[in-house]
Amino acid sequence: MSTNFPTRAADGLRNTQQRRNLAKATNTIRGKTAKVTAELPDWEALREAGKAIKREAHAKLDQYLLQLEEMVTKAGGHVHWAADAAEAREIIVRLTRQAGTDQVIKIKSMTTDEIELNPALEEAGIRPYETDLADMIVQMAKERPSHLLVPAIHKNRVEIRDLFRAEMGEHGTGLSDRPPDLTRAARAYLRQKFMETKVAISGANFAVAETGTVGVVESEGNGRMCLTLPQVLISIMGIEKVLPRFDDLSVFLQLLPRAATGERMNPYNSLWTGVHAGDGPCEFHLVLLDNGRSKILADEVARETLHCIRCSRCLNVCPVYERAGGHAYDSMYQGPIGAIVTPQLRGLEEAGSLPYASSLCGACHEVCPVKINIPQILVHLRGRVVREGHAGKGEALAMGVAARMFGNQGALDWSLWAGRLGQKLLMRDGTLPWLPPPLSGWTLSRDFPALPEQSFRDWWQKREDK
Ligand code: SF4
């Protein structure tokens, strides 16, 4: 089924409660991130450094990945290569079965959502438990995440209380909607899972080629529990996450928390290198996932997409995301980054409407901590949608007519004359509140500006004649 952004966005626009929840949450995060990024005098230099490191890592990606494999193996870990989502699912299900368990605990990971791991585990008779609070809420509600970092951003605390009461058994009985009570109930519910589960599955924010170190940063501490208590740890990461040197972490450990949640530092920064007797899991597996990333790397304009550190700052400043809501993107990657990454991962035939989910205002580019030029990539992908034949027939026809009209002065003058004449029938207070199809899509939710009596060309000519 294809991802139809306009239809889904219309649903989001009608959901006034969701719009209120989103506006409140994104406004708060925007304020916090703006304050803590402004207080660093070298913030711009850090952004440049982050971008340069990503460029270097991706220019020699093959070398750095092989080095990472060598160092992880040397430290007692195992590396697995997955060309696509199906292969990654098969590897993780097999490893979990080998550990002889029928349940796993999970740390927040967009990559596991990308490969649709949870349904695959359930199908194999293995129950996955999300331990990140927001992910747990989304899992209990049987919904999809609606924000990269705050997957339950569309829900308010009353909705969460009702969910906990319904899903948490004794821990949810008589629960209030006060945040401390909700957190206490979640903690009690999760504690048991941490203690009894043998296998944990995590994503990875970074992996260092030089040392074989893998890292996860988080705010709640649930990740730290998953990374230390179980006997087996399986981590999956997209191949673009590799960093050349251990020192590179110093740049990203500053960029990520400030851009993501407006914190100066993440409360929990976990780094591990292979396995160590008597300390943490005794078995460690790292799954390196391609799943379309090599193809993105081959596109000279769009390859910057792979620089993304999933901070979600672009979502929090995007006027389209704030109004349409995360579910409109039909993907675990939402907002401006979702609008460029999902079509490239899933293909333009399936997700070709997403590059149009933007006003091209440029706010995402302005705030991105690694300076990804998202508007430029959106325009590039729109071009590919048309060139590769995924645009609607009506749109292709309209654009063809427009191209001919704008390329011929006589035809343009005639069209303007006819338009001015025709609009007299439809004009109300200087605007056009209704237009016939296919332009009716525009006037469904806003007026169309009327053609002015004098074109710029006429005005210029008169000015020259004076
Ligand atoms: S594109 Fe930039 S701002 Fe958006 S999530 Fe990625 S790193 Fe953050």
Short mmCIF file of C-alpha atoms and ligand atoms in Angstrom, two decimals:
data_model
loop_
_atom_site.label_atom_id
_atom_site.label_comp_id
_atom_site.label_asym_id
_atom_site.label_seq_id
_atom_site.Cartn_x
_atom_site.Cartn_y
_atom_site.Cartn_z
CA MET A 1 0.00 0.00 0.00
CA SER A 2 1.38 3.41 -0.86
CA THR A 3 1.97 6.17 1.64
CA ASN A 4 -0.56 8.87 0.77
CA PHE A 5 0.50 11.92 2.73
CA PRO A 6 -2.31 14.29 1.66
CA THR A 7 -5.05 11.88 2.78
CA ARG A 8 -3.37 11.11 6.09
CA ALA A 9 -2.55 14.78 6.70
CA ALA A 10 -6.22 15.66 6.22
CA ASP A 11 -7.05 13.19 9.05
CA GLY A 12 -4.41 14.84 11.23
CA LEU A 13 -5.77 18.32 10.53
CA ARG A 14 -9.23 17.26 11.66
CA ASN A 15 -7.86 15.92 14.98
CA THR A 16 -7.96 19.11 17.04
CA GLN A 17 -6.88 17.40 20.29
CA GLN A 18 -3.78 16.04 18.58
CA ARG A 19 -2.98 19.46 17.10
CA ARG A 20 -3.26 21.04 20.55
CA ASN A 21 -1.02 18.34 22.10
CA LEU A 22 1.57 18.71 19.34
CA ALA A 23 1.62 22.52 19.37
CA LYS A 24 2.17 22.55 23.14
CA ALA A 25 4.90 19.89 23.12
CA THR A 26 6.88 21.16 20.11
CA ASN A 27 6.69 24.73 21.38
CA THR A 28 8.19 23.67 24.72
CA ILE A 29 11.01 21.64 23.12
CA ARG A 30 11.71 24.46 20.62
CA GLY A 31 12.20 26.93 23.45
CA LYS A 32 14.53 24.61 25.39
CA THR A 33 16.71 23.66 22.42
CA ALA A 34 17.00 27.27 21.24
CA LYS A 35 18.16 28.33 24.72
CA VAL A 36 20.84 25.66 25.22
CA THR A 37 22.23 25.84 21.70
CA ALA A 38 22.49 29.64 21.93
CA GLU A 39 24.56 29.42 25.12
CA LEU A 40 27.43 27.58 23.37
CA PRO A 41 29.78 30.09 21.69
CA ASP A 42 31.15 27.35 19.41
CA TRP A 43 27.80 25.85 18.40
CA GLU A 44 28.32 26.71 14.72
CA ALA A 45 31.82 25.22 14.78
CA LEU A 46 30.42 22.06 16.38
CA ARG A 47 27.81 21.78 13.64
CA GLU A 48 30.52 22.12 10.99
CA ALA A 49 32.64 19.52 12.78
CA GLY A 50 29.70 17.10 12.95
CA LYS A 51 29.04 17.51 9.25
CA ALA A 52 32.73 17.05 8.36
CA ILE A 53 33.02 13.85 10.44
CA LYS A 54 29.93 12.36 8.82
CA ARG A 55 31.26 13.26 5.36
CA GLU A 56 34.56 11.60 6.10
CA ALA A 57 32.93 8.49 7.59
CA HIS A 58 30.68 8.04 4.56
CA ALA A 59 33.45 8.74 2.02
CA LYS A 60 35.34 5.71 3.35
CA LEU A 61 32.37 3.76 4.69
CA ASP A 62 33.64 0.38 3.47
CA GLN A 63 36.96 0.77 5.28
CA TYR A 64 35.44 2.01 8.52
CA LEU A 65 32.83 -0.76 8.62
CA LEU A 66 35.46 -3.45 8.14
CA GLN A 67 37.57 -1.85 10.85
CA LEU A 68 34.54 -1.79 13.14
CA GLU A 69 33.89 -5.48 12.48
CA GLU A 70 37.50 -6.33 13.25
CA MET A 71 37.54 -4.40 16.52
CA VAL A 72 34.16 -5.70 17.76
CA THR A 73 35.25 -9.27 17.02
CA LYS A 74 38.60 -8.74 18.72
CA ALA A 75 36.75 -7.57 21.84
CA GLY A 76 34.67 -10.77 21.96
CA GLY A 77 31.55 -9.61 20.08
CA HIS A 78 29.98 -11.01 16.90
CA VAL A 79 29.15 -8.96 13.80
CA HIS A 80 26.36 -9.84 11.38
CA TRP A 81 25.69 -8.13 8.03
CA ALA A 82 22.10 -7.65 6.91
CA ALA A 83 21.43 -6.50 3.34
CA ASP A 84 17.76 -5.79 4.01
CA ALA A 85 15.04 -5.79 6.66
CA ALA A 86 14.12 -9.45 6.11
CA GLU A 87 17.67 -10.61 6.67
CA ALA A 88 18.02 -8.47 9.81
CA ARG A 89 14.77 -9.90 11.23
CA GLU A 90 15.88 -13.44 10.48
CA ILE A 91 19.25 -12.89 12.25
CA ILE A 92 17.68 -11.38 15.37
CA VAL A 93 14.94 -14.01 15.65
CA ARG A 94 17.54 -16.79 15.25
CA LEU A 95 19.84 -15.32 17.90
CA THR A 96 16.94 -14.89 20.33
CA ARG A 97 15.82 -18.49 19.79
CA GLN A 98 19.36 -19.70 20.35
CA ALA A 99 19.28 -17.98 23.75
CA GLY A 100 16.29 -20.17 24.61
CA THR A 101 13.86 -17.44 25.63
CA ASP A 102 10.36 -16.40 24.61
CA GLN A 103 10.61 -12.74 25.61
CA VAL A 104 12.99 -9.84 25.01
CA ILE A 105 13.32 -6.34 26.41
CA LYS A 106 13.94 -3.52 24.00
CA ILE A 107 15.63 -0.15 24.16
CA LYS A 108 14.21 2.65 22.07
CA SER A 109 15.36 1.98 18.52
CA MET A 110 14.02 3.44 15.30
CA THR A 111 15.97 0.86 13.33
CA THR A 112 13.98 -2.00 14.86
CA ASP A 113 10.80 -0.14 13.86
CA GLU A 114 12.24 0.33 10.37
CA ILE A 115 12.71 -3.43 9.93
CA GLU A 116 9.35 -4.16 11.65
CA LEU A 117 11.02 -6.39 14.19
CA ASN A 118 8.25 -6.60 16.78
CA PRO A 119 5.70 -8.33 14.52
CA ALA A 120 8.44 -10.75 13.36
CA LEU A 121 9.34 -11.59 16.97
CA GLU A 122 5.67 -12.11 17.87
CA GLU A 123 5.19 -14.35 14.86
CA ALA A 124 8.13 -16.42 16.10
CA GLY A 125 6.48 -16.75 19.53
CA ILE A 126 8.78 -14.20 21.21
CA ARG A 127 7.19 -11.36 23.16
CA PRO A 128 8.97 -7.99 22.83
CA TYR A 129 8.63 -5.49 25.69
CA GLU A 130 9.45 -1.85 24.93
CA THR A 131 11.10 -0.27 27.98
CA ASP A 132 11.30 3.37 26.84
CA LEU A 133 8.29 5.03 28.46
CA ALA A 134 6.94 6.62 25.29
CA ASP A 135 7.57 3.50 23.20
CA MET A 136 5.82 1.42 25.85
CA ILE A 137 2.79 3.73 25.64
CA VAL A 138 2.68 3.43 21.85
CA GLN A 139 3.09 -0.36 22.06
CA MET A 140 0.27 -0.65 24.61
CA ALA A 141 -1.98 1.56 22.46
CA LYS A 142 -1.14 -0.65 19.43
CA GLU A 143 -0.22 2.48 17.50
CA ARG A 144 2.80 3.63 15.55
CA PRO A 145 5.21 6.27 16.89
CA SER A 146 4.34 9.81 15.84
CA HIS A 147 7.66 11.52 16.64
CA LEU A 148 11.27 10.33 16.37
CA LEU A 149 12.17 11.02 19.96
CA VAL A 150 8.84 11.40 21.69
CA PRO A 151 6.81 8.64 20.02
CA ALA A 152 3.73 9.34 22.16
CA ILE A 153 3.83 13.13 21.69
CA HIS A 154 0.28 13.01 20.30
CA LYS A 155 -1.11 11.74 23.62
CA ASN A 156 -1.83 13.78 26.73
CA ARG A 157 -1.55 12.48 30.28
CA VAL A 158 -5.26 11.68 30.68
CA GLU A 159 -5.09 9.46 27.62
CA ILE A 160 -1.95 7.80 29.03
CA ARG A 161 -3.57 7.21 32.43
CA ASP A 162 -6.54 5.51 30.75
CA LEU A 163 -4.15 3.32 28.78
CA PHE A 164 -2.15 2.30 31.87
CA ARG A 165 -5.35 1.52 33.76
CA ALA A 166 -6.44 -0.78 30.93
CA GLU A 167 -3.08 -2.45 30.21
CA MET A 168 -0.96 -2.56 33.35
CA GLY A 169 -2.97 -4.87 35.56
CA GLU A 170 -2.42 -4.21 39.27
CA HIS A 171 0.05 -1.37 38.54
CA GLY A 172 -2.65 0.62 36.74
CA THR A 173 -5.47 0.17 39.26
CA GLY A 174 -6.84 3.53 40.49
CA LEU A 175 -3.95 5.42 38.84
CA SER A 176 -4.10 9.24 38.73
CA ASP A 177 -2.96 11.34 35.74
CA ARG A 178 -0.15 13.04 37.71
CA PRO A 179 3.18 12.54 35.86
CA PRO A 180 5.00 11.23 39.00
CA ASP A 181 2.25 8.61 39.55
CA LEU A 182 2.33 7.55 35.90
CA THR A 183 6.13 7.22 36.04
CA ARG A 184 5.99 5.24 39.30
CA ALA A 185 3.50 2.77 37.80
CA ALA A 186 5.64 2.32 34.68
CA ARG A 187 8.76 1.79 36.79
CA ALA A 188 7.13 -0.92 38.89
CA TYR A 189 5.76 -2.63 35.80
CA LEU A 190 9.12 -2.57 33.99
CA ARG A 191 11.30 -3.57 36.94
CA GLN A 192 10.02 -7.12 36.81
CA LYS A 193 10.76 -7.34 33.08
CA PHE A 194 14.34 -6.13 33.57
CA MET A 195 14.97 -8.77 36.21
CA GLU A 196 13.51 -11.77 34.45
CA THR A 197 14.49 -11.29 30.77
CA LYS A 198 17.63 -12.89 29.31
CA VAL A 199 17.88 -11.07 25.98
CA ALA A 200 17.91 -7.33 25.25
CA ILE A 201 17.67 -5.70 21.84
CA SER A 202 19.01 -2.20 21.30
CA GLY A 203 19.69 0.23 18.53
CA ALA A 204 22.87 2.29 18.47
CA ASN A 205 23.46 6.01 18.18
CA PHE A 206 27.10 5.56 17.22
CA ALA A 207 29.76 2.90 16.70
CA VAL A 208 33.45 3.74 16.64
CA ALA A 209 35.58 2.01 14.00
CA GLU A 210 38.83 2.72 15.83
CA THR A 211 37.87 0.85 19.02
CA GLY A 212 34.77 -1.24 18.21
CA THR A 213 32.80 0.74 20.80
CA VAL A 214 29.02 1.01 20.44
CA GLY A 215 27.01 3.76 22.13
CA VAL A 216 23.46 4.53 23.17
CA VAL A 217 22.37 7.82 24.74
CA GLU A 218 19.08 8.19 26.59
CA SER A 219 17.23 10.09 29.30
CA GLU A 220 15.40 7.54 31.41
CA GLY A 221 17.93 4.87 32.41
CA ASN A 222 15.83 2.03 31.05
CA GLY A 223 18.44 1.60 28.32
CA ARG A 224 21.21 1.28 30.88
CA MET A 225 19.21 -1.50 32.59
CA CYS A 226 18.77 -3.36 29.28
CA LEU A 227 22.45 -2.96 28.41
CA THR A 228 23.74 -4.32 31.69
CA LEU A 229 21.31 -6.88 33.19
CA PRO A 230 20.48 -9.44 30.43
CA GLN A 231 22.89 -12.23 29.45
CA VAL A 232 22.64 -11.57 25.71
CA LEU A 233 22.69 -8.17 24.01
CA ILE A 234 21.76 -7.79 20.34
CA SER A 235 22.32 -4.32 18.86
CA ILE A 236 21.23 -3.29 15.40
CA MET A 237 22.47 -0.18 13.62
CA GLY A 238 22.29 1.36 10.17
CA ILE A 239 25.71 1.27 8.51
CA GLU A 240 25.77 5.09 8.31
CA LYS A 241 26.16 5.40 12.11
CA VAL A 242 29.85 4.46 12.13
CA LEU A 243 32.33 7.13 13.30
CA PRO A 244 36.04 6.92 12.48
CA ARG A 245 37.58 7.77 15.87
CA PHE A 246 36.69 7.63 19.57
CA ASP A 247 37.38 11.37 19.82
CA ASP A 248 34.57 12.06 17.32
CA LEU A 249 32.12 11.17 20.07
CA SER A 250 32.99 14.43 21.84
CA VAL A 251 31.35 16.36 19.00
CA PHE A 252 28.18 14.28 18.78
CA LEU A 253 27.69 13.93 22.53
CA GLN A 254 27.40 17.73 22.59
CA LEU A 255 25.33 18.15 19.43
CA LEU A 256 22.74 15.45 20.04
CA PRO A 257 21.32 16.24 23.50
CA ARG A 258 21.21 20.00 22.92
CA ALA A 259 19.47 19.64 19.54
CA ALA A 260 17.17 16.84 20.63
CA THR A 261 15.75 17.62 24.05
CA GLY A 262 17.47 20.84 25.05
CA GLU A 263 19.67 19.06 27.60
CA ARG A 264 23.33 19.99 28.01
CA MET A 265 24.19 16.33 28.29
CA ASN A 266 22.19 13.13 28.11
CA PRO A 267 21.56 11.79 31.61
CA TYR A 268 22.70 8.31 30.46
CA ASN A 269 25.53 7.79 27.98
CA SER A 270 26.31 4.07 27.65
CA LEU A 271 29.37 2.88 25.74
CA TRP A 272 30.42 -0.76 25.47
CA THR A 273 33.18 -2.60 23.65
CA GLY A 274 32.65 -6.34 23.15
CA VAL A 275 32.17 -8.40 26.32
CA HIS A 276 33.92 -8.47 29.68
CA ALA A 277 33.81 -11.38 32.11
CA GLY A 278 31.66 -10.59 35.14
CA ASP A 279 30.51 -7.24 33.76
CA GLY A 280 27.34 -6.91 31.67
CA PRO A 281 26.04 -9.33 29.03
CA CYS A 282 28.25 -12.34 28.29
CA GLU A 283 27.24 -12.43 24.63
CA PHE A 284 27.15 -9.42 22.30
CA HIS A 285 25.93 -9.32 18.69
CA LEU A 286 26.07 -6.30 16.39
CA VAL A 287 23.82 -6.39 13.31
CA LEU A 288 24.93 -3.96 10.57
CA LEU A 289 21.97 -3.01 8.42
CA ASP A 290 22.07 -1.69 4.86
CA ASN A 291 18.40 -1.78 3.78
CA GLY A 292 18.76 0.83 1.03
CA ARG A 293 21.48 2.96 2.60
CA SER A 294 24.08 2.06 -0.06
CA LYS A 295 21.67 3.35 -2.69
CA ILE A 296 21.24 6.64 -0.82
CA LEU A 297 25.02 6.93 -0.62
CA ALA A 298 25.25 6.58 -4.39
CA ASP A 299 23.03 9.66 -4.93
CA GLU A 300 25.37 12.66 -4.84
CA VAL A 301 22.69 15.18 -3.85
CA ALA A 302 20.69 13.05 -1.44
CA ARG A 303 23.54 11.27 0.35
CA GLU A 304 23.58 13.96 3.06
CA THR A 305 20.40 12.28 4.29
CA LEU A 306 22.70 9.71 5.91
CA HIS A 307 24.30 12.37 8.14
CA CYS A 308 21.16 12.43 10.28
CA ILE A 309 21.70 11.74 13.98
CA ARG A 310 17.94 11.40 14.61
CA CYS A 311 17.78 14.34 17.01
CA SER A 312 14.27 15.29 15.75
CA ARG A 313 14.95 19.02 15.89
CA CYS A 314 13.69 19.43 12.33
CA LEU A 315 10.31 17.99 13.37
CA ASN A 316 9.95 20.45 16.21
CA VAL A 317 10.30 23.48 13.92
CA CYS A 318 8.29 22.17 10.98
CA PRO A 319 4.89 23.86 10.44
CA VAL A 320 3.69 20.94 8.32
CA TYR A 321 4.59 18.31 10.96
CA GLU A 322 2.98 20.35 13.73
CA ARG A 323 -0.35 20.49 11.93
CA ALA A 324 -0.47 17.16 10.08
CA GLY A 325 0.92 15.06 12.95
CA GLY A 326 3.44 12.22 12.82
CA HIS A 327 1.05 9.49 11.66
CA ALA A 328 0.52 11.35 8.37
CA TYR A 329 4.02 10.24 7.30
CA ASP A 330 3.09 6.54 7.72
CA SER A 331 6.64 5.82 8.80
CA MET A 332 8.84 5.59 11.86
CA TYR A 333 10.68 8.60 10.40
CA GLN A 334 8.42 11.63 10.44
CA GLY A 335 8.68 15.36 9.72
CA PRO A 336 11.26 16.85 7.34
CA ILE A 337 13.79 14.03 7.80
CA GLY A 338 11.00 11.50 7.25
CA ALA A 339 10.00 13.30 4.07
CA ILE A 340 13.46 12.65 2.61
CA VAL A 341 14.54 9.37 4.22
CA THR A 342 11.36 7.30 3.82
CA PRO A 343 10.98 7.77 0.03
CA GLN A 344 14.62 6.77 -0.39
CA LEU A 345 14.33 3.69 1.81
CA ARG A 346 10.95 2.50 0.53
CA GLY A 347 11.11 3.80 -3.03
CA LEU A 348 9.40 6.72 -4.75
CA GLU A 349 6.64 4.56 -6.13
CA GLU A 350 5.44 3.81 -2.60
CA ALA A 351 6.35 7.03 -0.80
CA GLY A 352 6.57 9.60 -3.60
CA SER A 353 4.05 11.93 -1.93
CA LEU A 354 6.37 12.62 1.02
CA PRO A 355 8.86 15.00 -0.67
CA TYR A 356 5.84 17.29 -1.19
CA ALA A 357 5.05 17.32 2.55
CA SER A 358 6.89 20.59 3.05
CA SER A 359 6.44 24.30 2.49
CA LEU A 360 10.21 24.54 1.77
CA CYS A 361 10.42 27.29 4.40
CA GLY A 362 13.95 26.12 5.28
CA ALA A 363 13.51 26.08 9.08
CA CYS A 364 14.70 22.44 9.19
CA HIS A 365 17.97 23.29 7.44
CA GLU A 366 18.52 26.27 9.70
CA VAL A 367 18.38 24.21 12.92
CA CYS A 368 19.79 20.81 11.88
CA PRO A 369 22.85 20.12 14.08
CA VAL A 370 24.69 18.49 11.16
CA LYS A 371 23.46 21.07 8.62
CA ILE A 372 21.61 18.69 6.29
CA ASN A 373 20.18 20.73 3.42
CA ILE A 374 16.73 19.13 3.65
CA PRO A 375 14.94 21.62 1.31
CA GLN A 376 17.50 20.96 -1.43
CA ILE A 377 17.02 17.18 -1.08
CA LEU A 378 13.22 17.60 -1.09
CA VAL A 379 13.39 19.49 -4.40
CA HIS A 380 15.82 16.91 -5.81
CA LEU A 381 13.44 14.07 -4.85
CA ARG A 382 10.44 15.93 -6.31
CA GLY A 383 12.38 16.09 -9.57
CA ARG A 384 13.01 12.35 -9.40
CA VAL A 385 9.32 11.67 -8.68
CA VAL A 386 8.43 13.41 -11.97
CA ARG A 387 11.36 12.08 -14.02
CA GLU A 388 10.79 8.49 -12.90
CA GLY A 389 7.09 8.68 -13.73
CA HIS A 390 5.56 8.56 -10.23
CA ALA A 391 3.71 11.88 -10.44
CA GLY A 392 -0.05 11.71 -10.97
CA LYS A 393 -1.16 11.89 -14.62
CA GLY A 394 -3.14 15.08 -13.95
CA GLU A 395 -0.16 16.79 -12.35
CA ALA A 396 2.19 15.74 -15.16
CA LEU A 397 -0.30 17.08 -17.71
CA ALA A 398 -0.79 20.36 -15.84
CA MET A 399 2.97 20.87 -15.50
CA GLY A 400 3.46 20.12 -19.21
CA VAL A 401 0.84 22.75 -20.14
CA ALA A 402 2.36 25.25 -17.67
CA ALA A 403 5.85 24.67 -19.09
CA ARG A 404 4.62 25.36 -22.63
CA MET A 405 2.67 28.42 -21.48
CA PHE A 406 5.59 29.96 -19.59
CA GLY A 407 7.90 29.23 -22.52
CA ASN A 408 5.77 31.21 -24.98
CA GLN A 409 5.11 34.90 -24.35
CA GLY A 410 2.07 35.04 -26.63
CA ALA A 411 0.44 32.03 -24.95
CA LEU A 412 1.16 33.49 -21.51
CA ASP A 413 -0.37 36.87 -22.41
CA TRP A 414 -3.44 35.16 -23.81
CA SER A 415 -3.82 32.95 -20.71
CA LEU A 416 -3.56 35.95 -18.40
CA TRP A 417 -6.15 37.82 -20.41
CA ALA A 418 -8.52 34.82 -20.35
CA GLY A 419 -7.87 34.24 -16.63
CA ARG A 420 -8.66 37.87 -15.75
CA LEU A 421 -11.86 37.68 -17.72
CA GLY A 422 -12.95 34.32 -16.26
CA GLN A 423 -12.15 35.17 -12.65
CA LYS A 424 -14.70 38.02 -12.65
CA LEU A 425 -17.41 35.38 -12.26
CA LEU A 426 -15.77 33.77 -9.22
CA MET A 427 -14.14 36.67 -7.41
CA ARG A 428 -15.30 37.67 -3.91
CA ASP A 429 -13.55 40.53 -2.06
CA GLY A 430 -10.51 40.40 -4.31
CA THR A 431 -9.88 36.64 -3.91
CA LEU A 432 -11.16 33.42 -5.44
CA PRO A 433 -12.83 31.26 -2.76
CA TRP A 434 -13.71 28.48 -5.24
CA LEU A 435 -12.04 27.07 -8.34
CA PRO A 436 -13.05 24.13 -10.53
CA PRO A 437 -11.03 20.83 -10.44
CA PRO A 438 -8.09 20.23 -10.44
CA LEU A 439 -7.47 23.62 -8.73
CA SER A 440 -10.30 22.94 -6.26
CA GLY A 441 -7.75 21.05 -4.09
CA TRP A 442 -6.21 24.42 -3.24
CA THR A 443 -9.47 26.26 -2.55
CA LEU A 444 -10.80 23.50 -0.28
CA SER A 445 -8.86 24.99 2.61
CA ARG A 446 -7.83 28.49 1.45
CA ASP A 447 -8.67 31.25 -1.02
CA PHE A 448 -6.74 31.66 -4.25
CA PRO A 449 -5.29 35.13 -4.88
CA ALA A 450 -6.91 36.79 -7.91
CA LEU A 451 -4.79 37.68 -10.95
CA PRO A 452 -3.83 41.39 -10.76
CA GLU A 453 -5.17 43.70 -13.46
CA GLN A 454 -1.63 44.58 -14.48
CA SER A 455 1.14 41.98 -14.87
CA PHE A 456 4.69 42.69 -13.74
CA ARG A 457 5.76 42.70 -17.37
CA ASP A 458 3.19 45.41 -18.25
CA TRP A 459 4.18 47.43 -15.21
CA TRP A 460 7.85 47.22 -16.18
CA GLN A 461 7.12 48.19 -19.77
CA LYS A 462 5.16 51.26 -18.67
CA ARG A 463 7.94 52.24 -16.30
CA GLU A 464 10.51 51.98 -19.10
CA ASP A 465 8.30 54.00 -21.46
CA LYS A 466 8.15 56.97 -19.08
S1 SF4 B 1 17.71 15.88 9.80
FE1 SF4 B 1 18.97 17.06 11.21
S2 SF4 B 1 17.48 18.03 12.58
FE2 SF4 B 1 16.38 16.37 11.54
S3 SF4 B 1 16.57 14.61 12.88
FE3 SF4 B 1 18.28 14.50 11.44
S4 SF4 B 1 19.98 15.51 12.46
FE4 SF4 B 1 18.13 16.10 13.55
#
